[in-house]
């Protein structure tokens, strides 16, 4: 994989988050339903915007991070997810993260 910032499958497009994703990002991250099983509460708008900045910074500084997940057929944002470098209890780890709009659930 030569360019991890964009991956296409038959049904999905994964790409680095863009400013155009802001409202969808806020919608996902302020949704109580989208966070029901996460172990973390939903965020407010300002917290969501700071989180999006962090996601974008990962791409700028590390060349990899969480993706925006879109339907390949329509370009609609379904959610966000992927792997990111993190530190947990002093250890370097890869963190798996995903949040999807409830309307995207149940489609395999």
PDB file of N, CA and C in Angstrom:
ATOM      1  N   UNK A   1       0.858  -1.172   0.000  1.00  0.00           N
ATOM      2  CA  UNK A   1       0.000   0.000   0.000  1.00  0.00           C
ATOM      3  C   UNK A   1       0.902   1.231   0.000  1.00  0.00           C
ATOM      4  N   UNK A   2       0.904   1.974  -1.092  1.00  0.00           N
ATOM      5  CA  UNK A   2       1.806   3.104  -1.205  1.00  0.00           C
ATOM      6  C   UNK A   2       1.254   4.386  -0.586  1.00  0.00           C
ATOM      7  N   UNK A   3      -0.040   4.542  -0.518  1.00  0.00           N
ATOM      8  CA  UNK A   3      -0.638   5.757   0.031  1.00  0.00           C
ATOM      9  C   UNK A   3      -1.734   5.393   1.025  1.00  0.00           C
ATOM     10  N   UNK A   4      -1.383   5.343   2.325  1.00  0.00           N
ATOM     11  CA  UNK A   4      -2.392   4.952   3.311  1.00  0.00           C
ATOM     12  C   UNK A   4      -3.474   5.996   3.536  1.00  0.00           C
ATOM     13  N   UNK A   5      -3.324   7.185   2.946  1.00  0.00           N
ATOM     14  CA  UNK A   5      -4.329   8.218   3.176  1.00  0.00           C
ATOM     15  C   UNK A   5      -5.607   7.986   2.382  1.00  0.00           C
ATOM     16  N   UNK A   6      -5.589   7.001   1.452  1.00  0.00           N
ATOM     17  CA  UNK A   6      -6.802   6.699   0.681  1.00  0.00           C
ATOM     18  C   UNK A   6      -6.810   5.214   0.321  1.00  0.00           C
ATOM     19  N   UNK A   7      -7.854   4.525   0.768  1.00  0.00           N
ATOM     20  CA  UNK A   7      -8.020   3.101   0.483  1.00  0.00           C
ATOM     21  C   UNK A   7      -9.438   2.901  -0.037  1.00  0.00           C
ATOM     22  N   UNK A   8      -9.569   2.151  -1.127  1.00  0.00           N
ATOM     23  CA  UNK A   8     -10.888   1.902  -1.701  1.00  0.00           C
ATOM     24  C   UNK A   8     -11.144   0.399  -1.727  1.00  0.00           C
ATOM     25  N   UNK A   9     -12.345   0.028  -1.303  1.00  0.00           N
ATOM     26  CA  UNK A   9     -12.831  -1.333  -1.481  1.00  0.00           C
ATOM     27  C   UNK A   9     -14.042  -1.253  -2.403  1.00  0.00           C
ATOM     28  N   UNK A  10     -14.663  -2.375  -2.655  1.00  0.00           N
ATOM     29  CA  UNK A  10     -15.844  -2.370  -3.517  1.00  0.00           C
ATOM     30  C   UNK A  10     -16.946  -1.472  -2.951  1.00  0.00           C
ATOM     31  N   UNK A  11     -17.092  -1.442  -1.631  1.00  0.00           N
ATOM     32  CA  UNK A  11     -18.201  -0.707  -1.012  1.00  0.00           C
ATOM     33  C   UNK A  11     -17.797   0.528  -0.224  1.00  0.00           C
ATOM     34  N   UNK A  12     -16.508   0.642   0.111  1.00  0.00           N
ATOM     35  CA  UNK A  12     -16.083   1.722   0.999  1.00  0.00           C
ATOM     36  C   UNK A  12     -14.910   2.502   0.430  1.00  0.00           C
ATOM     37  N   UNK A  13     -14.838   3.756   0.842  1.00  0.00           N
ATOM     38  CA  UNK A  13     -13.663   4.585   0.626  1.00  0.00           C
ATOM     39  C   UNK A  13     -13.196   5.052   1.995  1.00  0.00           C
ATOM     40  N   UNK A  14     -11.940   4.791   2.312  1.00  0.00           N
ATOM     41  CA  UNK A  14     -11.330   5.265   3.548  1.00  0.00           C
ATOM     42  C   UNK A  14     -10.308   6.315   3.151  1.00  0.00           C
ATOM     43  N   UNK A  15     -10.411   7.493   3.760  1.00  0.00           N
ATOM     44  CA  UNK A  15      -9.445   8.546   3.467  1.00  0.00           C
ATOM     45  C   UNK A  15      -9.210   9.379   4.710  1.00  0.00           C
ATOM     46  N   UNK A  16      -8.094  10.085   4.697  1.00  0.00           N
ATOM     47  CA  UNK A  16      -7.801  10.932   5.855  1.00  0.00           C
ATOM     48  C   UNK A  16      -8.913  11.967   6.033  1.00  0.00           C
ATOM     49  N   UNK A  17      -9.208  12.363   7.267  1.00  0.00           N
ATOM     50  CA  UNK A  17     -10.262  13.351   7.504  1.00  0.00           C
ATOM     51  C   UNK A  17      -9.929  14.706   6.874  1.00  0.00           C
ATOM     52  N   UNK A  18     -10.945  15.330   6.314  1.00  0.00           N
ATOM     53  CA  UNK A  18     -10.824  16.644   5.683  1.00  0.00           C
ATOM     54  C   UNK A  18     -11.726  17.636   6.411  1.00  0.00           C
ATOM     55  N   UNK A  19     -11.480  18.920   6.184  1.00  0.00           N
ATOM     56  CA  UNK A  19     -12.338  19.954   6.771  1.00  0.00           C
ATOM     57  C   UNK A  19     -13.794  19.757   6.354  1.00  0.00           C
ATOM     58  N   UNK A  20     -14.014  19.234   5.157  1.00  0.00           N
ATOM     59  CA  UNK A  20     -15.379  18.994   4.667  1.00  0.00           C
ATOM     60  C   UNK A  20     -16.128  17.958   5.501  1.00  0.00           C
ATOM     61  N   UNK A  21     -15.402  17.185   6.310  1.00  0.00           N
ATOM     62  CA  UNK A  21     -16.016  16.145   7.146  1.00  0.00           C
ATOM     63  C   UNK A  21     -16.475  16.667   8.502  1.00  0.00           C
ATOM     64  N   UNK A  22     -16.249  17.942   8.779  1.00  0.00           N
ATOM     65  CA  UNK A  22     -16.460  18.476  10.125  1.00  0.00           C
ATOM     66  C   UNK A  22     -17.861  18.209  10.654  1.00  0.00           C
ATOM     67  N   UNK A  23     -18.894  18.542   9.902  1.00  0.00           N
ATOM     68  CA  UNK A  23     -20.258  18.387  10.431  1.00  0.00           C
ATOM     69  C   UNK A  23     -20.615  16.918  10.650  1.00  0.00           C
ATOM     70  N   UNK A  24     -20.198  16.039   9.752  1.00  0.00           N
ATOM     71  CA  UNK A  24     -20.447  14.606   9.953  1.00  0.00           C
ATOM     72  C   UNK A  24     -19.677  14.107  11.169  1.00  0.00           C
ATOM     73  N   UNK A  25     -18.457  14.589  11.359  1.00  0.00           N
ATOM     74  CA  UNK A  25     -17.648  14.195  12.508  1.00  0.00           C
ATOM     75  C   UNK A  25     -18.346  14.606  13.808  1.00  0.00           C
ATOM     76  N   UNK A  26     -18.811  15.841  13.851  1.00  0.00           N
ATOM     77  CA  UNK A  26     -19.520  16.326  15.040  1.00  0.00           C
ATOM     78  C   UNK A  26     -20.790  15.512  15.260  1.00  0.00           C
ATOM     79  N   UNK A  27     -21.521  15.214  14.199  1.00  0.00           N
ATOM     80  CA  UNK A  27     -22.750  14.417  14.334  1.00  0.00           C
ATOM     81  C   UNK A  27     -22.460  13.056  14.961  1.00  0.00           C
ATOM     82  N   UNK A  28     -21.427  12.381  14.472  1.00  0.00           N
ATOM     83  CA  UNK A  28     -21.068  11.064  15.013  1.00  0.00           C
ATOM     84  C   UNK A  28     -20.636  11.177  16.468  1.00  0.00           C
ATOM     85  N   UNK A  29     -19.800  12.158  16.773  1.00  0.00           N
ATOM     86  CA  UNK A  29     -19.184  12.214  18.093  1.00  0.00           C
ATOM     87  C   UNK A  29     -20.050  12.874  19.162  1.00  0.00           C
ATOM     88  N   UNK A  30     -21.166  13.471  18.768  1.00  0.00           N
ATOM     89  CA  UNK A  30     -22.120  13.982  19.753  1.00  0.00           C
ATOM     90  C   UNK A  30     -23.326  13.057  19.905  1.00  0.00           C
ATOM     91  N   UNK A  31     -23.340  11.963  19.160  1.00  0.00           N
ATOM     92  CA  UNK A  31     -24.458  11.016  19.187  1.00  0.00           C
ATOM     93  C   UNK A  31     -24.339  10.056  20.369  1.00  0.00           C
ATOM     94  N   UNK A  32     -25.326  10.088  21.255  1.00  0.00           N
ATOM     95  CA  UNK A  32     -25.336   9.141  22.373  1.00  0.00           C
ATOM     96  C   UNK A  32     -25.438   7.715  21.853  1.00  0.00           C
ATOM     97  N   UNK A  33     -26.216   7.507  20.803  1.00  0.00           N
ATOM     98  CA  UNK A  33     -26.398   6.164  20.254  1.00  0.00           C
ATOM     99  C   UNK A  33     -25.085   5.613  19.687  1.00  0.00           C
ATOM    100  N   UNK A  34     -24.323   6.454  18.992  1.00  0.00           N
ATOM    101  CA  UNK A  34     -23.051   6.009  18.408  1.00  0.00           C
ATOM    102  C   UNK A  34     -22.019   5.669  19.474  1.00  0.00           C
ATOM    103  N   UNK A  35     -22.194   6.200  20.687  1.00  0.00           N
ATOM    104  CA  UNK A  35     -21.242   5.955  21.773  1.00  0.00           C
ATOM    105  C   UNK A  35     -21.776   5.002  22.837  1.00  0.00           C
ATOM    106  N   UNK A  36     -22.917   4.408  22.598  1.00  0.00           N
ATOM    107  CA  UNK A  36     -23.568   3.576  23.617  1.00  0.00           C
ATOM    108  C   UNK A  36     -22.692   2.433  24.107  1.00  0.00           C
ATOM    109  N   UNK A  37     -21.876   1.858  23.244  1.00  0.00           N
ATOM    110  CA  UNK A  37     -21.056   0.709  23.627  1.00  0.00           C
ATOM    111  C   UNK A  37     -19.577   1.046  23.735  1.00  0.00           C
ATOM    112  N   UNK A  38     -19.219   2.317  23.651  1.00  0.00           N
ATOM    113  CA  UNK A  38     -17.805   2.690  23.582  1.00  0.00           C
ATOM    114  C   UNK A  38     -17.102   2.693  24.932  1.00  0.00           C
ATOM    115  N   UNK A  39     -17.846   2.817  26.015  1.00  0.00           N
ATOM    116  CA  UNK A  39     -17.209   2.957  27.316  1.00  0.00           C
ATOM    117  C   UNK A  39     -16.861   4.402  27.635  1.00  0.00           C
ATOM    118  N   UNK A  40     -17.041   5.280  26.665  1.00  0.00           N
ATOM    119  CA  UNK A  40     -16.810   6.710  26.844  1.00  0.00           C
ATOM    120  C   UNK A  40     -18.103   7.420  26.507  1.00  0.00           C
ATOM    121  N   UNK A  41     -18.366   8.500  27.175  1.00  0.00           N
ATOM    122  CA  UNK A  41     -19.562   9.263  26.853  1.00  0.00           C
ATOM    123  C   UNK A  41     -19.395  10.023  25.558  1.00  0.00           C
ATOM    124  N   UNK A  42     -20.508  10.494  25.046  1.00  0.00           N
ATOM    125  CA  UNK A  42     -20.435  11.300  23.832  1.00  0.00           C
ATOM    126  C   UNK A  42     -19.749  12.624  24.151  1.00  0.00           C
ATOM    127  N   UNK A  43     -19.267  13.279  23.128  1.00  0.00           N
ATOM    128  CA  UNK A  43     -18.578  14.555  23.273  1.00  0.00           C
ATOM    129  C   UNK A  43     -19.526  15.694  22.894  1.00  0.00           C
ATOM    130  N   UNK A  44     -19.204  16.890  23.361  1.00  0.00           N
ATOM    131  CA  UNK A  44     -19.947  18.048  22.870  1.00  0.00           C
ATOM    132  C   UNK A  44     -19.258  18.552  21.598  1.00  0.00           C
ATOM    133  N   UNK A  45     -19.798  19.586  20.997  1.00  0.00           N
ATOM    134  CA  UNK A  45     -19.267  20.075  19.717  1.00  0.00           C
ATOM    135  C   UNK A  45     -17.800  20.497  19.837  1.00  0.00           C
ATOM    136  N   UNK A  46     -17.466  21.271  20.867  1.00  0.00           N
ATOM    137  CA  UNK A  46     -16.083  21.741  21.012  1.00  0.00           C
ATOM    138  C   UNK A  46     -15.113  20.580  21.216  1.00  0.00           C
ATOM    139  N   UNK A  47     -15.492  19.606  22.027  1.00  0.00           N
ATOM    140  CA  UNK A  47     -14.636  18.421  22.222  1.00  0.00           C
ATOM    141  C   UNK A  47     -14.475  17.656  20.914  1.00  0.00           C
ATOM    142  N   UNK A  48     -15.543  17.568  20.154  1.00  0.00           N
ATOM    143  CA  UNK A  48     -15.489  16.877  18.861  1.00  0.00           C
ATOM    144  C   UNK A  48     -14.533  17.585  17.909  1.00  0.00           C
ATOM    145  N   UNK A  49     -14.586  18.901  17.882  1.00  0.00           N
ATOM    146  CA  UNK A  49     -13.700  19.660  16.996  1.00  0.00           C
ATOM    147  C   UNK A  49     -12.237  19.487  17.393  1.00  0.00           C
ATOM    148  N   UNK A  50     -11.957  19.467  18.690  1.00  0.00           N
ATOM    149  CA  UNK A  50     -10.575  19.224  19.152  1.00  0.00           C
ATOM    150  C   UNK A  50     -10.121  17.821  18.771  1.00  0.00           C
ATOM    151  N   UNK A  51     -11.011  16.852  18.873  1.00  0.00           N
ATOM    152  CA  UNK A  51     -10.672  15.482  18.496  1.00  0.00           C
ATOM    153  C   UNK A  51     -10.376  15.391  16.998  1.00  0.00           C
ATOM    154  N   UNK A  52     -11.166  16.049  16.183  1.00  0.00           N
ATOM    155  CA  UNK A  52     -10.917  16.057  14.742  1.00  0.00           C
ATOM    156  C   UNK A  52      -9.554  16.675  14.439  1.00  0.00           C
ATOM    157  N   UNK A  53      -9.206  17.751  15.131  1.00  0.00           N
ATOM    158  CA  UNK A  53      -7.881  18.356  14.947  1.00  0.00           C
ATOM    159  C   UNK A  53      -6.780  17.352  15.277  1.00  0.00           C
ATOM    160  N   UNK A  54      -6.966  16.584  16.337  1.00  0.00           N
ATOM    161  CA  UNK A  54      -5.969  15.571  16.716  1.00  0.00           C
ATOM    162  C   UNK A  54      -5.860  14.490  15.643  1.00  0.00           C
ATOM    163  N   UNK A  55      -6.992  14.064  15.112  1.00  0.00           N
ATOM    164  CA  UNK A  55      -6.977  13.066  14.035  1.00  0.00           C
ATOM    165  C   UNK A  55      -6.192  13.602  12.833  1.00  0.00           C
ATOM    166  N   UNK A  56      -6.436  14.860  12.474  1.00  0.00           N
ATOM    167  CA  UNK A  56      -5.738  15.456  11.334  1.00  0.00           C
ATOM    168  C   UNK A  56      -4.249  15.626  11.634  1.00  0.00           C
ATOM    169  N   UNK A  57      -3.903  15.972  12.868  1.00  0.00           N
ATOM    170  CA  UNK A  57      -2.502  16.125  13.262  1.00  0.00           C
ATOM    171  C   UNK A  57      -1.747  14.804  13.145  1.00  0.00           C
ATOM    172  N   UNK A  58      -2.394  13.697  13.484  1.00  0.00           N
ATOM    173  CA  UNK A  58      -1.748  12.386  13.320  1.00  0.00           C
ATOM    174  C   UNK A  58      -1.316  12.179  11.877  1.00  0.00           C
ATOM    175  N   UNK A  59      -2.180  12.507  10.942  1.00  0.00           N
ATOM    176  CA  UNK A  59      -1.835  12.360   9.525  1.00  0.00           C
ATOM    177  C   UNK A  59      -0.688  13.292   9.154  1.00  0.00           C
ATOM    178  N   UNK A  60      -0.721  14.522   9.658  1.00  0.00           N
ATOM    179  CA  UNK A  60       0.316  15.499   9.320  1.00  0.00           C
ATOM    180  C   UNK A  60       1.674  15.120   9.902  1.00  0.00           C
ATOM    181  N   UNK A  61       1.689  14.566  11.114  1.00  0.00           N
ATOM    182  CA  UNK A  61       2.963  14.290  11.785  1.00  0.00           C
ATOM    183  C   UNK A  61       3.446  12.856  11.632  1.00  0.00           C
ATOM    184  N   UNK A  62       2.536  11.901  11.485  1.00  0.00           N
ATOM    185  CA  UNK A  62       2.915  10.489  11.427  1.00  0.00           C
ATOM    186  C   UNK A  62       2.656   9.835  10.073  1.00  0.00           C
ATOM    187  N   UNK A  63       1.875  10.512   9.244  1.00  0.00           N
ATOM    188  CA  UNK A  63       1.574   9.954   7.930  1.00  0.00           C
ATOM    189  C   UNK A  63       0.546   8.844   7.949  1.00  0.00           C
ATOM    190  N   UNK A  64      -0.119   8.677   9.091  1.00  0.00           N
ATOM    191  CA  UNK A  64      -1.160   7.661   9.240  1.00  0.00           C
ATOM    192  C   UNK A  64      -2.050   8.067  10.413  1.00  0.00           C
ATOM    193  N   UNK A  65      -3.272   7.598  10.395  1.00  0.00           N
ATOM    194  CA  UNK A  65      -4.203   7.914  11.477  1.00  0.00           C
ATOM    195  C   UNK A  65      -5.568   7.331  11.171  1.00  0.00           C
ATOM    196  N   UNK A  66      -6.564   7.812  11.886  1.00  0.00           N
ATOM    197  CA  UNK A  66      -7.923   7.348  11.656  1.00  0.00           C
ATOM    198  C   UNK A  66      -8.443   7.924  10.338  1.00  0.00           C
ATOM    199  N   UNK A  67      -9.272   7.136   9.672  1.00  0.00           N
ATOM    200  CA  UNK A  67      -9.841   7.533   8.391  1.00  0.00           C
ATOM    201  C   UNK A  67     -11.276   8.018   8.548  1.00  0.00           C
ATOM    202  N   UNK A  68     -11.721   8.790   7.567  1.00  0.00           N
ATOM    203  CA  UNK A  68     -13.138   9.007   7.325  1.00  0.00           C
ATOM    204  C   UNK A  68     -13.583   7.836   6.463  1.00  0.00           C
ATOM    205  N   UNK A  69     -14.694   7.196   6.839  1.00  0.00           N
ATOM    206  CA  UNK A  69     -15.216   6.043   6.100  1.00  0.00           C
ATOM    207  C   UNK A  69     -16.454   6.506   5.341  1.00  0.00           C
ATOM    208  N   UNK A  70     -16.404   6.355   4.016  1.00  0.00           N
ATOM    209  CA  UNK A  70     -17.491   6.806   3.149  1.00  0.00           C
ATOM    210  C   UNK A  70     -18.038   5.644   2.340  1.00  0.00           C
ATOM    211  N   UNK A  71     -19.302   5.740   1.964  1.00  0.00           N
ATOM    212  CA  UNK A  71     -19.889   4.778   1.026  1.00  0.00           C
ATOM    213  C   UNK A  71     -19.294   5.068  -0.344  1.00  0.00           C
ATOM    214  N   UNK A  72     -18.676   4.074  -0.968  1.00  0.00           N
ATOM    215  CA  UNK A  72     -18.029   4.278  -2.267  1.00  0.00           C
ATOM    216  C   UNK A  72     -19.033   4.689  -3.339  1.00  0.00           C
ATOM    217  N   UNK A  73     -20.252   4.190  -3.240  1.00  0.00           N
ATOM    218  CA  UNK A  73     -21.249   4.459  -4.282  1.00  0.00           C
ATOM    219  C   UNK A  73     -21.825   5.870  -4.227  1.00  0.00           C
ATOM    220  N   UNK A  74     -21.891   6.458  -3.020  1.00  0.00           N
ATOM    221  CA  UNK A  74     -22.541   7.762  -2.877  1.00  0.00           C
ATOM    222  C   UNK A  74     -21.626   8.859  -2.347  1.00  0.00           C
ATOM    223  N   UNK A  75     -20.538   8.472  -1.690  1.00  0.00           N
ATOM    224  CA  UNK A  75     -19.668   9.451  -1.049  1.00  0.00           C
ATOM    225  C   UNK A  75     -20.176   9.908   0.300  1.00  0.00           C
ATOM    226  N   UNK A  76     -21.266   9.321   0.786  1.00  0.00           N
ATOM    227  CA  UNK A  76     -21.819   9.695   2.088  1.00  0.00           C
ATOM    228  C   UNK A  76     -20.890   9.235   3.204  1.00  0.00           C
ATOM    229  N   UNK A  77     -20.677  10.101   4.193  1.00  0.00           N
ATOM    230  CA  UNK A  77     -19.866   9.734   5.350  1.00  0.00           C
ATOM    231  C   UNK A  77     -20.652   8.755   6.211  1.00  0.00           C
ATOM    232  N   UNK A  78     -20.036   7.611   6.488  1.00  0.00           N
ATOM    233  CA  UNK A  78     -20.637   6.585   7.341  1.00  0.00           C
ATOM    234  C   UNK A  78     -20.102   6.655   8.758  1.00  0.00           C
ATOM    235  N   UNK A  79     -18.850   7.091   8.903  1.00  0.00           N
ATOM    236  CA  UNK A  79     -18.229   7.154  10.213  1.00  0.00           C
ATOM    237  C   UNK A  79     -16.741   7.381  10.097  1.00  0.00           C
ATOM    238  N   UNK A  80     -16.043   7.007  11.168  1.00  0.00           N
ATOM    239  CA  UNK A  80     -14.609   7.259  11.275  1.00  0.00           C
ATOM    240  C   UNK A  80     -13.974   6.088  11.999  1.00  0.00           C
ATOM    241  N   UNK A  81     -12.754   5.733  11.608  1.00  0.00           N
ATOM    242  CA  UNK A  81     -12.093   4.645  12.313  1.00  0.00           C
ATOM    243  C   UNK A  81     -10.752   4.293  11.722  1.00  0.00           C
ATOM    244  N   UNK A  82     -10.089   3.370  12.400  1.00  0.00           N
ATOM    245  CA  UNK A  82      -8.791   2.883  11.948  1.00  0.00           C
ATOM    246  C   UNK A  82      -7.848   2.671  13.109  1.00  0.00           C
ATOM    247  N   UNK A  83      -6.561   2.750  12.806  1.00  0.00           N
ATOM    248  CA  UNK A  83      -5.502   2.588  13.799  1.00  0.00           C
ATOM    249  C   UNK A  83      -4.757   3.898  13.966  1.00  0.00           C
ATOM    250  N   UNK A  84      -4.273   4.131  15.186  1.00  0.00           N
ATOM    251  CA  UNK A  84      -3.434   5.302  15.452  1.00  0.00           C
ATOM    252  C   UNK A  84      -2.410   4.924  16.486  1.00  0.00           C
ATOM    253  N   UNK A  85      -1.238   5.535  16.377  1.00  0.00           N
ATOM    254  CA  UNK A  85      -0.208   5.362  17.392  1.00  0.00           C
ATOM    255  C   UNK A  85      -0.667   6.075  18.657  1.00  0.00           C
ATOM    256  N   UNK A  86      -0.470   5.433  19.817  1.00  0.00           N
ATOM    257  CA  UNK A  86      -0.857   6.025  21.092  1.00  0.00           C
ATOM    258  C   UNK A  86       0.093   5.525  22.170  1.00  0.00           C
ATOM    259  N   UNK A  87       0.022   6.147  23.336  1.00  0.00           N
ATOM    260  CA  UNK A  87       0.769   5.696  24.503  1.00  0.00           C
ATOM    261  C   UNK A  87      -0.254   5.335  25.562  1.00  0.00           C
ATOM    262  N   UNK A  88      -0.169   4.115  26.075  1.00  0.00           N
ATOM    263  CA  UNK A  88      -1.085   3.628  27.100  1.00  0.00           C
ATOM    264  C   UNK A  88      -0.259   3.077  28.248  1.00  0.00           C
ATOM    265  N   UNK A  89      -0.397   3.707  29.412  1.00  0.00           N
ATOM    266  CA  UNK A  89       0.359   3.306  30.597  1.00  0.00           C
ATOM    267  C   UNK A  89       1.854   3.211  30.300  1.00  0.00           C
ATOM    268  N   UNK A  90       2.361   4.212  29.555  1.00  0.00           N
ATOM    269  CA  UNK A  90       3.779   4.295  29.264  1.00  0.00           C
ATOM    270  C   UNK A  90       4.272   3.430  28.122  1.00  0.00           C
ATOM    271  N   UNK A  91       3.385   2.667  27.496  1.00  0.00           N
ATOM    272  CA  UNK A  91       3.783   1.796  26.388  1.00  0.00           C
ATOM    273  C   UNK A  91       3.241   2.331  25.074  1.00  0.00           C
ATOM    274  N   UNK A  92       4.071   2.250  24.032  1.00  0.00           N
ATOM    275  CA  UNK A  92       3.611   2.591  22.689  1.00  0.00           C
ATOM    276  C   UNK A  92       2.702   1.476  22.190  1.00  0.00           C
ATOM    277  N   UNK A  93       1.528   1.859  21.735  1.00  0.00           N
ATOM    278  CA  UNK A  93       0.542   0.885  21.268  1.00  0.00           C
ATOM    279  C   UNK A  93      -0.115   1.410  19.995  1.00  0.00           C
ATOM    280  N   UNK A  94      -0.813   0.530  19.310  1.00  0.00           N
ATOM    281  CA  UNK A  94      -1.718   0.932  18.241  1.00  0.00           C
ATOM    282  C   UNK A  94      -3.131   0.840  18.789  1.00  0.00           C
ATOM    283  N   UNK A  95      -3.885   1.900  18.662  1.00  0.00           N
ATOM    284  CA  UNK A  95      -5.255   1.930  19.152  1.00  0.00           C
ATOM    285  C   UNK A  95      -6.225   1.742  17.989  1.00  0.00           C
ATOM    286  N   UNK A  96      -7.122   0.777  18.120  1.00  0.00           N
ATOM    287  CA  UNK A  96      -8.185   0.555  17.142  1.00  0.00           C
ATOM    288  C   UNK A  96      -9.398   1.359  17.583  1.00  0.00           C
ATOM    289  N   UNK A  97      -9.933   2.151  16.686  1.00  0.00           N
ATOM    290  CA  UNK A  97     -11.028   3.062  17.005  1.00  0.00           C
ATOM    291  C   UNK A  97     -12.045   3.038  15.870  1.00  0.00           C
ATOM    292  N   UNK A  98     -13.313   3.089  16.216  1.00  0.00           N
ATOM    293  CA  UNK A  98     -14.342   3.245  15.186  1.00  0.00           C
ATOM    294  C   UNK A  98     -15.597   3.818  15.812  1.00  0.00           C
ATOM    295  N   UNK A  99     -16.219   4.717  15.087  1.00  0.00           N
ATOM    296  CA  UNK A  99     -17.530   5.260  15.421  1.00  0.00           C
ATOM    297  C   UNK A  99     -18.268   5.433  14.102  1.00  0.00           C
ATOM    298  N   UNK A 100     -19.488   4.924  14.045  1.00  0.00           N
ATOM    299  CA  UNK A 100     -20.287   5.019  12.832  1.00  0.00           C
ATOM    300  C   UNK A 100     -21.652   5.609  13.143  1.00  0.00           C
ATOM    301  N   UNK A 101     -22.197   6.317  12.172  1.00  0.00           N
ATOM    302  CA  UNK A 101     -23.562   6.807  12.308  1.00  0.00           C
ATOM    303  C   UNK A 101     -24.499   5.613  12.451  1.00  0.00           C
ATOM    304  N   UNK A 102     -25.460   5.672  13.346  1.00  0.00           N
ATOM    305  CA  UNK A 102     -26.382   4.547  13.505  1.00  0.00           C
ATOM    306  C   UNK A 102     -27.042   4.110  12.195  1.00  0.00           C
ATOM    307  N   UNK A 103     -27.283   5.026  11.272  1.00  0.00           N
ATOM    308  CA  UNK A 103     -27.886   4.658   9.981  1.00  0.00           C
ATOM    309  C   UNK A 103     -26.980   3.738   9.167  1.00  0.00           C
ATOM    310  N   UNK A 104     -25.683   3.709   9.480  1.00  0.00           N
ATOM    311  CA  UNK A 104     -24.733   2.854   8.750  1.00  0.00           C
ATOM    312  C   UNK A 104     -24.618   1.461   9.363  1.00  0.00           C
ATOM    313  N   UNK A 105     -25.197   1.262  10.525  1.00  0.00           N
ATOM    314  CA  UNK A 105     -25.085  -0.029  11.205  1.00  0.00           C
ATOM    315  C   UNK A 105     -25.859  -1.106  10.443  1.00  0.00           C
ATOM    316  N   UNK A 106     -25.387  -2.333  10.571  1.00  0.00           N
ATOM    317  CA  UNK A 106     -26.120  -3.481  10.055  1.00  0.00           C
ATOM    318  C   UNK A 106     -25.970  -3.736   8.564  1.00  0.00           C
ATOM    319  N   UNK A 107     -24.959  -3.139   7.954  1.00  0.00           N
ATOM    320  CA  UNK A 107     -24.763  -3.323   6.515  1.00  0.00           C
ATOM    321  C   UNK A 107     -23.491  -4.101   6.198  1.00  0.00           C
ATOM    322  N   UNK A 108     -22.974  -4.807   7.193  1.00  0.00           N
ATOM    323  CA  UNK A 108     -21.811  -5.672   6.987  1.00  0.00           C
ATOM    324  C   UNK A 108     -20.572  -4.924   6.862  1.00  0.00           C
TER     325      UNK A 108
END
